[in-house]
Amino acid sequence: MTQAQLQEAANLPSHGTEPPQRKWRDYFTFNTDHKVIAIQYLVTGFIFYLIGGALATVIRTELATPEPDLVDPEFYNSLFTLHGTIMIFLWIIPAGVGGFANFLLPLMIGARDMAFPRLNAVAFWIVPPAGLLLMASFLVGPPQAGWTSYPPLSLIASQAGEAIWILSLLLLGTSSILGAINFFVTILKMRVPGMGFNQMPLFCWAMLATTGLVIIATPVLAGALILLAFDLIAGTAFFNPTGGGDPVVYQHMFWFYSHPAVYIMVMPFFGVISEVIPVHSRKPIFGYRAIAYSSLAISFLGLIVWAHHMFTSGTPAWLRMFFMITTMVIAVPTGIKVFSWLATMWGGKIRLNSAMLFAMGFISTFVVGGLTGVMVAAVPFDIHVHDTYFVVAHLHYVLFGGSVFGIYSGLYHWFPKMTGRMLNETWGRIHFALTYIGFNLTFMPMHELGLLGMPRRVAMYDPSFTSLNRLCTLGSYVLAVSTIPFLVNAVWSWMYGPKASDNPWQALTLEWMTTSPPAIENFEVLPVLATGPYDYGYGDRSSEVNVPFSEAKDPVLSAGPSSVLRAEPDPAVAAHPDDRVGESQNRE
């Protein structure tokens, strides 16, 4: 069947005439197109990832020897403070919550844009000034109290840098709240007719749970930072023990946000992995409702586990027991997801491309982080390893092994849709191999360092720890080099890579129903659902699902964009293409 016959049989809009596309200048302007904003988030976040990674490389180079022979201890404190802050607040959260959610949510639910386009642009344009402000702290003395900024240390060390740190985080928190409100309303109110909650892609469920955490928890962090700023600048004593304040109250407020922040960083990539694995396994997702509802369970439980970070802060024994139990219980919905992903792959026709390799790497590394998370949830063990390198290893297996592997998986999967070009798979596999080896070589030995008693956040250590630290430093160099093939691959492919078809993976979710890259208003006609988002293997020609779209004997049955086999005119879309260009600019 030819392409024209397919269009006629499936009643799909013809793409013979290319719809209007964005110009490169649009990506440097205040633009309300959710796809432009998504690219702005991703590129900005990756720039800060390179900065944070450079700081981490300096940290690991310093730790190659027991003595502080590269940087002095005070500057070392600033390095790990800014490294943690940049990686969390300027890389993972903007890329996951801002980047992928912005690009995918309207497309996946059949909408033409976000609910509040201008608010969406404002949320992004808060991020670059906040990041530049944080980097400007080097000019006045950067903060030295760690990314947690516990008082009273944060009230006496580098006060100018600390004030800048607080202001930067307040701006980034505001951006997160504005974005979360937008995502929440978009999911609830702008789904295409016929898409109930149980017909949504699982990424939408993950973002629904994530936005709930952002809206509830982020204002608490903002309150803690404002009170800390009063203590720092105005001399009040909310958290200053010398004036009768209680620094433990700050810890409660900080971790009420910062432990849910772990799920804010990871949950979007639970959704990404739930999209990638069924497509490249050519199987329906196992346990759709279990995965969907477990996201909501994680969101709820994530709000009642924060004090497990405070087992050594004088927490009463009865309260320790409560938070130990809730922390262990939260492993159950996470385990449901892992089991469902593995069951989806079991017996599937797996395509080991770059997206799938990073998805599998995500599962293997995140499971290690989950297992050590259960270990540190136990009060006796946590007291033993508190503030050691065991905690550093656990944190990175959750956040880098989870979030960053998830980011890479999503980029390889949706790069053709974002840019209209295919990434080079050979370089993608090299990128995965270097990242996986470098990551495990860097952070796996830290478990042993922690169990042996090496404290974190110190530039000097006992010489007996030298061999393991040198191994970690070697791994960090491999991890740093691993970004080079990705950068070269992404830039070259975006400019000169082979053009992607509208649906190169033969996926069933709605974002693959429009052009690659999508038109300005996403869909030429209002999409109408005909199949579920994961109905792989159904129909008379299910054995042909791996056949390229252009070569399939009957693309309507074998693969192709079969989520939407029918379409209806969208009355909101103007008849003339020029009338659609920039229409979202005038819409709030």
XYZ file of C-alpha atoms in Angstrom:
588
model
C 0.000 0.000 0.000
C 1.426 3.370 -0.995
C 1.592 6.346 1.324
C -1.286 8.048 -0.509
C -3.420 4.894 -0.219
C -2.578 4.679 3.483
C -3.684 8.257 4.035
C -6.947 7.599 2.227
C -7.639 4.307 4.029
C -6.819 5.619 7.477
C -8.291 9.075 6.935
C -5.009 10.636 8.057
C -3.889 14.116 7.040
C -1.422 14.147 4.182
C 1.974 15.655 4.853
C 2.747 16.279 1.219
C 2.965 19.993 1.915
C 5.355 20.728 4.743
C 3.616 22.701 7.517
C 5.278 25.865 8.819
C 8.236 25.198 11.120
C 10.119 27.281 13.646
C 13.277 29.164 12.667
C 16.486 28.860 14.658
C 16.055 32.421 15.929
C 12.857 31.403 17.710
C 14.873 29.394 20.207
C 16.549 32.582 21.497
C 13.345 34.562 22.005
C 10.446 34.760 24.433
C 8.408 32.134 22.576
C 5.186 30.546 23.782
C 5.391 27.376 21.686
C 5.767 24.490 24.152
C 8.166 22.681 21.809
C 10.494 25.680 21.601
C 10.398 26.058 25.382
C 11.207 22.358 25.777
C 14.342 22.690 23.637
C 15.304 25.824 25.565
C 15.009 23.899 28.843
C 16.989 20.913 27.559
C 19.836 22.894 26.018
C 20.110 25.265 28.991
C 20.030 22.333 31.401
C 22.745 20.499 29.468
C 25.002 23.563 29.555
C 24.698 23.638 33.338
C 25.263 19.856 33.381
C 28.626 20.435 31.703
C 29.473 23.125 34.287
C 28.422 20.904 37.196
C 30.344 17.991 35.676
C 33.466 20.130 35.386
C 33.196 20.996 39.086
C 32.789 17.299 39.891
C 35.931 16.469 37.900
C 37.907 19.020 39.928
C 36.507 17.501 43.135
C 37.538 13.989 42.095
C 40.981 15.174 40.979
C 41.502 16.728 44.403
C 40.435 13.456 46.058
C 42.940 11.387 44.076
C 45.409 12.097 46.891
C 44.850 12.389 50.668
C 46.288 15.909 50.867
C 44.613 19.118 49.565
C 47.183 19.671 46.799
C 44.896 21.004 44.018
C 42.478 23.382 45.770
C 42.374 24.614 49.357
C 39.721 23.140 51.714
C 37.578 26.309 51.729
C 37.312 26.388 47.942
C 36.668 22.618 47.985
C 33.612 23.320 50.164
C 32.355 25.739 47.534
C 32.950 23.222 44.750
C 30.750 20.496 46.203
C 28.141 23.062 47.278
C 27.756 24.447 43.752
C 28.120 21.020 42.119
C 25.165 19.621 44.039
C 23.052 22.748 43.585
C 23.689 22.971 39.839
C 23.082 19.298 39.141
C 19.798 19.202 41.042
C 18.222 22.593 40.443
C 19.711 23.577 37.075
C 20.078 20.250 35.303
C 17.858 17.378 36.393
C 14.741 19.325 37.393
C 14.763 21.717 34.401
C 15.553 18.918 31.935
C 13.054 16.406 33.317
C 10.205 18.498 34.591
C 10.740 21.410 32.213
C 12.170 19.882 29.064
C 10.509 16.518 28.470
C 7.198 17.481 30.050
C 6.953 20.612 27.931
C 7.650 18.812 24.699
C 5.614 15.660 25.284
C 2.520 16.461 27.339
C 0.522 18.488 24.775
C 1.493 16.088 21.973
C 0.655 12.986 23.981
C -2.816 14.216 24.932
C -3.631 15.712 21.527
C -3.461 19.377 22.566
C -2.103 22.229 20.496
C -0.139 23.862 23.310
C 0.044 24.138 27.076
C -2.894 25.541 29.024
C -1.032 28.810 29.769
C 1.563 29.442 27.025
C 2.837 32.788 28.327
C 3.175 31.475 31.857
C 5.130 28.580 30.367
C 7.610 30.964 28.751
C 7.942 32.976 31.966
C 8.747 29.776 33.887
C 11.660 29.056 31.558
C 13.062 32.581 31.390
C 13.418 32.624 35.174
C 15.944 29.765 34.947
C 18.887 31.316 33.019
C 19.103 34.436 35.253
C 18.915 32.236 38.345
C 21.735 30.067 37.024
C 23.899 33.028 36.073
C 23.248 34.559 39.486
C 24.432 31.381 41.184
C 27.612 31.301 39.085
C 28.192 34.988 39.895
C 28.698 33.987 43.524
C 32.294 33.122 42.532
C 32.874 36.879 42.274
C 32.030 37.545 45.929
C 32.908 34.245 47.555
C 30.718 31.233 46.691
C 28.595 29.443 49.324
C 30.358 26.778 51.377
C 27.603 25.133 53.424
C 26.696 22.329 51.013
C 23.557 22.081 48.883
C 21.587 21.518 52.115
C 22.865 24.804 53.621
C 22.296 23.790 57.243
C 22.424 26.547 59.850
C 24.352 27.600 61.869
C 27.170 26.874 59.354
C 25.325 28.650 56.540
C 24.984 31.773 58.744
C 28.713 32.232 59.287
C 30.446 30.964 56.131
C 30.592 33.224 53.043
C 27.517 35.304 53.814
C 27.421 37.101 50.442
C 27.631 33.818 48.527
C 25.011 32.284 50.795
C 22.607 35.168 50.135
C 23.071 34.723 46.387
C 22.496 30.975 46.775
C 19.197 31.605 48.590
C 17.972 34.095 45.978
C 18.894 31.760 43.128
C 16.973 28.858 44.676
C 13.944 31.030 45.349
C 13.857 31.960 41.656
C 14.255 28.337 40.573
C 11.524 27.244 42.980
C 9.192 29.868 41.534
C 9.907 28.542 38.047
C 9.109 24.991 39.186
C 5.785 26.008 40.735
C 4.673 27.954 37.655
C 5.571 25.044 35.398
C 3.850 22.494 37.635
C 0.585 24.457 37.684
C 0.686 24.604 33.892
C 1.321 20.875 33.505
C -1.368 19.984 36.025
C -4.077 22.026 34.296
C -2.976 20.844 30.849
C -3.287 17.162 31.797
C -6.631 17.609 33.541
C -8.346 19.910 31.044
C -6.824 19.558 27.579
C -6.916 15.864 26.746
C -8.324 14.993 23.352
C -11.988 13.820 23.459
C -12.132 10.117 24.222
C -8.906 10.038 26.260
C -9.864 9.174 29.810
C -7.338 8.905 32.594
C -6.824 5.208 31.896
C -6.105 5.937 28.233
C -3.319 8.426 28.991
C 0.295 7.471 28.273
C 2.157 6.573 31.442
C 4.409 9.603 31.093
C 1.323 11.736 31.718
C 0.575 9.793 34.903
C 4.169 10.278 36.044
C 3.950 14.016 35.445
C 0.578 14.221 37.203
C 2.180 12.737 40.324
C 5.300 14.899 39.953
C 3.391 18.172 39.647
C 1.442 17.365 42.793
C 4.711 17.039 44.716
C 6.076 20.279 43.274
C 2.965 22.278 44.146
C 2.740 20.932 47.707
C 6.400 20.732 48.742
C 8.196 23.607 46.981
C 6.477 26.416 48.954
C 7.801 24.834 52.175
C 11.365 25.090 50.881
C 10.695 28.692 49.873
C 9.513 29.447 53.395
C 12.636 27.873 54.905
C 14.908 29.858 52.569
C 13.134 33.154 53.308
C 13.485 32.606 57.072
C 17.136 31.624 56.573
C 17.666 34.837 54.596
C 16.177 36.869 57.473
C 18.598 35.172 59.879
C 21.491 35.850 57.519
C 20.711 39.445 56.518
C 18.426 40.912 59.194
C 19.897 39.155 62.240
C 16.732 37.328 63.292
C 16.965 33.985 65.091
C 14.548 31.568 63.463
C 17.297 28.957 63.046
C 20.240 30.585 64.840
C 20.828 28.753 68.144
C 22.785 31.682 69.610
C 19.563 33.724 69.588
C 17.251 30.930 70.722
C 16.461 29.586 67.251
C 16.253 25.903 66.377
C 18.359 24.680 63.415
C 16.508 21.349 63.457
C 13.330 23.155 62.365
C 15.204 24.205 59.220
C 16.100 20.564 58.595
C 12.446 19.550 58.844
C 11.378 22.261 56.402
C 14.267 21.602 54.035
C 13.777 17.847 53.856
C 9.985 18.122 53.586
C 10.781 19.450 50.123
C 14.140 17.872 49.401
C 13.167 14.264 49.868
C 10.107 14.600 47.597
C 12.559 16.435 45.304
C 14.214 13.061 44.746
C 10.938 11.829 43.258
C 10.430 15.135 41.432
C 13.758 14.382 39.750
C 13.196 10.668 39.131
C 9.441 10.301 38.546
C 9.382 11.951 35.088
C 11.921 9.361 33.994
C 9.812 6.551 35.374
C 7.386 7.848 32.757
C 10.094 8.045 30.084
C 11.169 4.449 30.711
C 7.521 3.332 30.648
C 7.273 4.816 27.137
C 10.599 3.571 25.777
C 10.443 -0.074 26.871
C 7.113 -1.087 25.236
C 8.065 0.533 21.933
C 11.450 -1.149 21.674
C 10.213 -4.461 23.113
C 7.203 -4.473 20.752
C 4.947 -5.586 23.588
C 2.054 -4.021 25.505
C 3.127 -2.561 28.821
C 2.718 -5.038 31.666
C 0.490 -3.747 34.465
C -0.588 -0.382 33.044
C -2.802 0.542 35.989
C -0.281 -0.742 38.530
C 2.403 1.520 37.039
C 0.015 4.474 36.801
C -1.373 4.236 40.320
C 2.022 3.430 41.846
C 3.146 6.892 40.697
C 0.384 8.411 42.805
C 1.372 6.167 45.722
C 4.982 7.320 45.480
C 3.797 10.921 45.392
C 1.759 10.469 48.585
C 4.337 8.431 50.491
C 7.108 10.790 49.399
C 5.558 13.485 51.578
C 5.770 11.444 54.801
C 9.335 10.071 54.762
C 11.481 13.233 55.056
C 12.829 12.723 58.571
C 14.824 9.613 57.660
C 17.496 12.188 56.733
C 17.486 13.268 60.378
C 17.986 10.048 62.345
C 21.151 11.555 63.883
C 19.530 14.940 64.667
C 18.018 13.987 68.015
C 14.832 12.548 66.512
C 12.765 10.674 69.154
C 12.803 6.887 68.921
C 9.068 6.582 68.192
C 9.391 9.089 65.342
C 12.385 7.210 63.973
C 10.285 4.056 63.793
C 7.489 5.812 61.908
C 9.822 7.268 59.270
C 11.784 4.030 58.977
C 8.581 2.104 58.190
C 7.220 4.646 55.710
C 10.580 4.833 53.946
C 10.671 1.065 53.523
C 7.049 0.985 52.355
C 7.776 3.448 49.551
C 10.004 0.783 48.000
C 6.856 -1.241 47.199
C 5.338 0.987 44.472
C 8.827 1.522 43.052
C 9.331 -2.234 42.943
C 6.005 -2.607 41.126
C 7.358 -0.399 38.350
C 10.620 -2.321 38.048
C 8.784 -5.647 37.964
C 6.399 -4.355 35.294
C 9.246 -3.062 33.116
C 11.058 -6.399 33.324
C 7.847 -8.294 32.587
C 7.274 -6.073 29.556
C 10.703 -6.931 28.166
C 10.309 -10.628 28.911
C 9.653 -12.424 25.625
C 9.629 -9.207 23.615
C 11.336 -8.492 20.302
C 13.871 -6.177 21.899
C 15.718 -3.661 19.730
C 19.009 -2.865 21.469
C 19.296 0.675 20.189
C 20.681 3.546 22.260
C 17.338 4.481 23.822
C 16.727 0.911 24.971
C 20.287 0.465 26.256
C 19.985 3.555 28.438
C 16.560 2.365 29.630
C 18.058 -0.958 30.674
C 20.988 0.873 32.259
C 18.468 2.993 34.145
C 16.817 -0.100 35.629
C 20.072 -1.770 36.670
C 21.587 1.311 38.322
C 18.377 2.560 39.891
C 17.762 -0.848 41.480
C 21.163 -0.589 43.176
C 20.177 2.851 44.481
C 16.839 1.473 45.639
C 18.453 -1.400 47.528
C 20.883 0.897 49.328
C 17.924 3.204 50.005
C 16.205 0.428 51.926
C 19.452 -0.141 53.812
C 19.824 3.489 54.940
C 16.124 3.522 55.857
C 16.990 1.195 58.747
C 17.877 3.341 61.763
C 20.872 1.322 63.068
C 22.514 1.089 59.642
C 21.826 4.751 58.828
C 23.460 5.904 62.055
C 26.537 3.861 61.116
C 26.918 5.256 57.561
C 25.478 8.747 58.074
C 27.601 11.435 56.384
C 29.919 8.842 54.839
C 30.617 8.040 51.211
C 27.987 5.298 51.353
C 25.378 8.076 51.249
C 27.207 9.717 48.316
C 27.079 6.423 46.414
C 23.391 5.887 47.207
C 22.473 9.428 46.125
C 24.265 9.150 42.790
C 22.876 5.710 41.978
C 19.399 7.150 42.455
C 19.906 10.506 40.729
C 22.582 9.899 38.102
C 21.775 6.222 37.615
C 18.089 7.131 37.554
C 17.563 10.635 36.255
C 20.555 11.098 33.933
C 20.239 7.644 32.359
C 16.550 8.448 31.927
C 17.353 11.784 30.271
C 19.665 10.089 27.785
C 17.128 7.349 27.062
C 14.458 9.948 26.382
C 16.751 12.035 24.195
C 17.685 9.096 21.979
C 14.037 8.052 21.756
C 12.458 11.456 20.984
C 15.368 13.173 19.196
C 13.851 12.257 15.789
C 10.546 13.831 16.808
C 12.206 16.932 18.281
C 14.551 17.653 15.385
C 13.364 15.620 12.397
C 16.787 13.919 12.279
C 18.082 10.530 13.402
C 20.963 10.163 15.823
C 23.875 7.912 14.881
C 23.395 4.596 16.674
C 27.076 3.611 16.663
C 28.060 6.737 18.543
C 25.028 6.253 20.758
C 26.234 2.803 21.809
C 29.747 4.143 22.446
C 28.181 6.872 24.578
C 26.228 4.291 26.580
C 29.251 2.029 27.132
C 31.459 4.882 28.367
C 28.694 6.296 30.573
C 27.801 2.941 32.136
C 31.410 1.905 32.781
C 32.471 5.349 33.995
C 29.483 5.711 36.292
C 29.902 2.354 38.012
C 33.666 2.754 38.256
C 33.153 6.129 39.934
C 30.418 5.354 42.425
C 30.455 1.613 43.173
C 33.708 1.792 45.216
C 32.175 4.579 47.308
C 29.957 2.016 49.015
C 33.047 0.358 50.456
C 34.609 3.716 51.311
C 31.505 4.581 53.313
C 31.396 1.262 55.116
C 35.060 1.723 56.033
C 34.199 5.112 57.531
C 35.414 7.743 55.073
C 33.403 10.935 55.722
C 31.945 12.900 52.832
C 32.516 16.612 52.151
C 36.186 16.573 53.171
C 39.224 17.390 51.036
C 41.660 15.473 53.278
C 41.293 11.826 54.268
C 43.176 8.930 55.788
C 45.845 7.542 53.385
C 44.332 4.045 53.731
C 41.487 5.222 51.466
C 43.813 6.292 48.635
C 43.477 3.258 46.327
C 39.675 3.304 46.221
C 39.642 7.060 45.742
C 42.004 6.819 42.788
C 39.711 4.219 41.258
C 36.772 6.604 41.688
C 38.781 9.434 40.132
C 39.662 7.274 37.122
C 35.984 6.463 36.678
C 35.088 10.152 36.847
C 37.448 10.840 33.946
C 35.765 8.123 31.874
C 32.386 9.605 32.795
C 33.551 13.078 31.744
C 34.819 11.777 28.390
C 31.504 9.983 27.804
C 29.750 13.282 27.126
C 31.947 13.982 24.080
C 30.440 11.354 21.719
C 26.951 12.483 22.724
C 27.677 16.155 22.065
C 29.295 15.421 18.703
C 26.482 13.041 17.759
C 23.720 15.457 18.771
C 25.170 18.522 17.037
C 26.187 16.707 13.854
C 22.925 14.766 13.600
C 20.794 17.864 14.209
C 22.555 19.585 11.293
C 23.384 16.764 8.871
C 21.833 13.539 10.169
C 19.468 11.428 8.043
C 15.937 12.770 8.034
C 13.512 10.962 10.323
C 10.113 9.759 9.240
C 7.069 10.847 11.198
C 7.132 7.609 13.187
C 10.553 5.910 12.941
C 9.902 3.571 15.900
C 6.364 2.546 14.818
C 5.051 3.766 18.164
C 1.367 4.166 19.089
C 1.250 7.263 21.288
C -0.097 10.488 19.827
C 3.151 12.458 19.582
C 4.192 10.192 16.705
C 1.055 11.101 14.760
C 2.305 14.492 13.662
C 5.271 15.506 11.537
C 8.916 15.281 12.641
C 9.519 17.919 13.949
C 5.916 18.740 14.833
C 4.109 21.589 13.139
C 3.712 24.822 15.070
C 0.160 23.944 16.147
C 1.055 20.231 16.565
C -1.859 18.632 14.684
C -3.444 19.689 11.389
C -6.678 18.027 12.508
C -8.088 17.022 15.865
C -6.835 13.476 16.583
C -9.305 10.756 17.544
C -8.154 7.689 19.466
C -8.528 4.321 17.777
C -6.147 2.141 19.845
C -4.512 2.247 23.253
C -1.021 3.729 23.641
C 0.581 0.310 24.154
C -1.490 -2.039 21.981
C 1.506 -3.641 20.299
C 1.029 -7.082 18.810
C -2.726 -6.836 18.144
C -4.221 -7.324 14.709
C -3.648 -9.728 11.835
C -0.177 -8.414 11.002
C 1.293 -8.055 14.472
C 4.348 -10.020 13.365
C 5.313 -7.131 11.100
C 5.533 -4.470 13.797
C 9.300 -4.194 13.384
C 9.084 -3.597 9.646
C 9.950 0.013 8.734
C 6.884 2.078 8.034
C 7.810 2.653 4.390
C 8.383 -1.078 3.775
C 5.421 -2.590 5.613
C 2.997 -4.522 3.400
C 0.042 -2.968 5.189
C 1.174 -0.138 7.445
C -2.330 0.388 8.800
C -2.235 -3.054 10.404
C 1.462 -3.645 10.913
C 2.752 -0.481 12.472
C 2.619 3.153 11.551
C 0.836 5.787 13.578
C -2.071 3.554 14.490
C -3.006 5.336 17.679
C -5.029 7.657 15.505
C -6.610 5.901 12.552
C -9.312 8.527 12.258
C -9.212 12.275 12.454
C -11.695 15.077 12.607
C -11.247 18.732 11.649
C -10.313 20.948 14.546
C -12.606 23.972 14.472
C -9.998 25.957 16.397
C -7.472 25.607 13.566
C -7.727 28.294 10.916
C -8.209 27.281 7.298
C -5.125 29.040 6.002
C -1.687 27.896 7.275
C -0.495 31.468 7.702
C -3.356 32.088 10.128
C -2.035 29.303 12.365
C 1.531 30.567 12.529
C 2.055 32.342 15.811
C -1.569 31.932 16.853
C -0.423 30.428 20.118
C 1.556 33.600 20.724
C -1.739 35.464 21.148
C -3.408 32.836 23.252
C -3.192 32.606 27.044
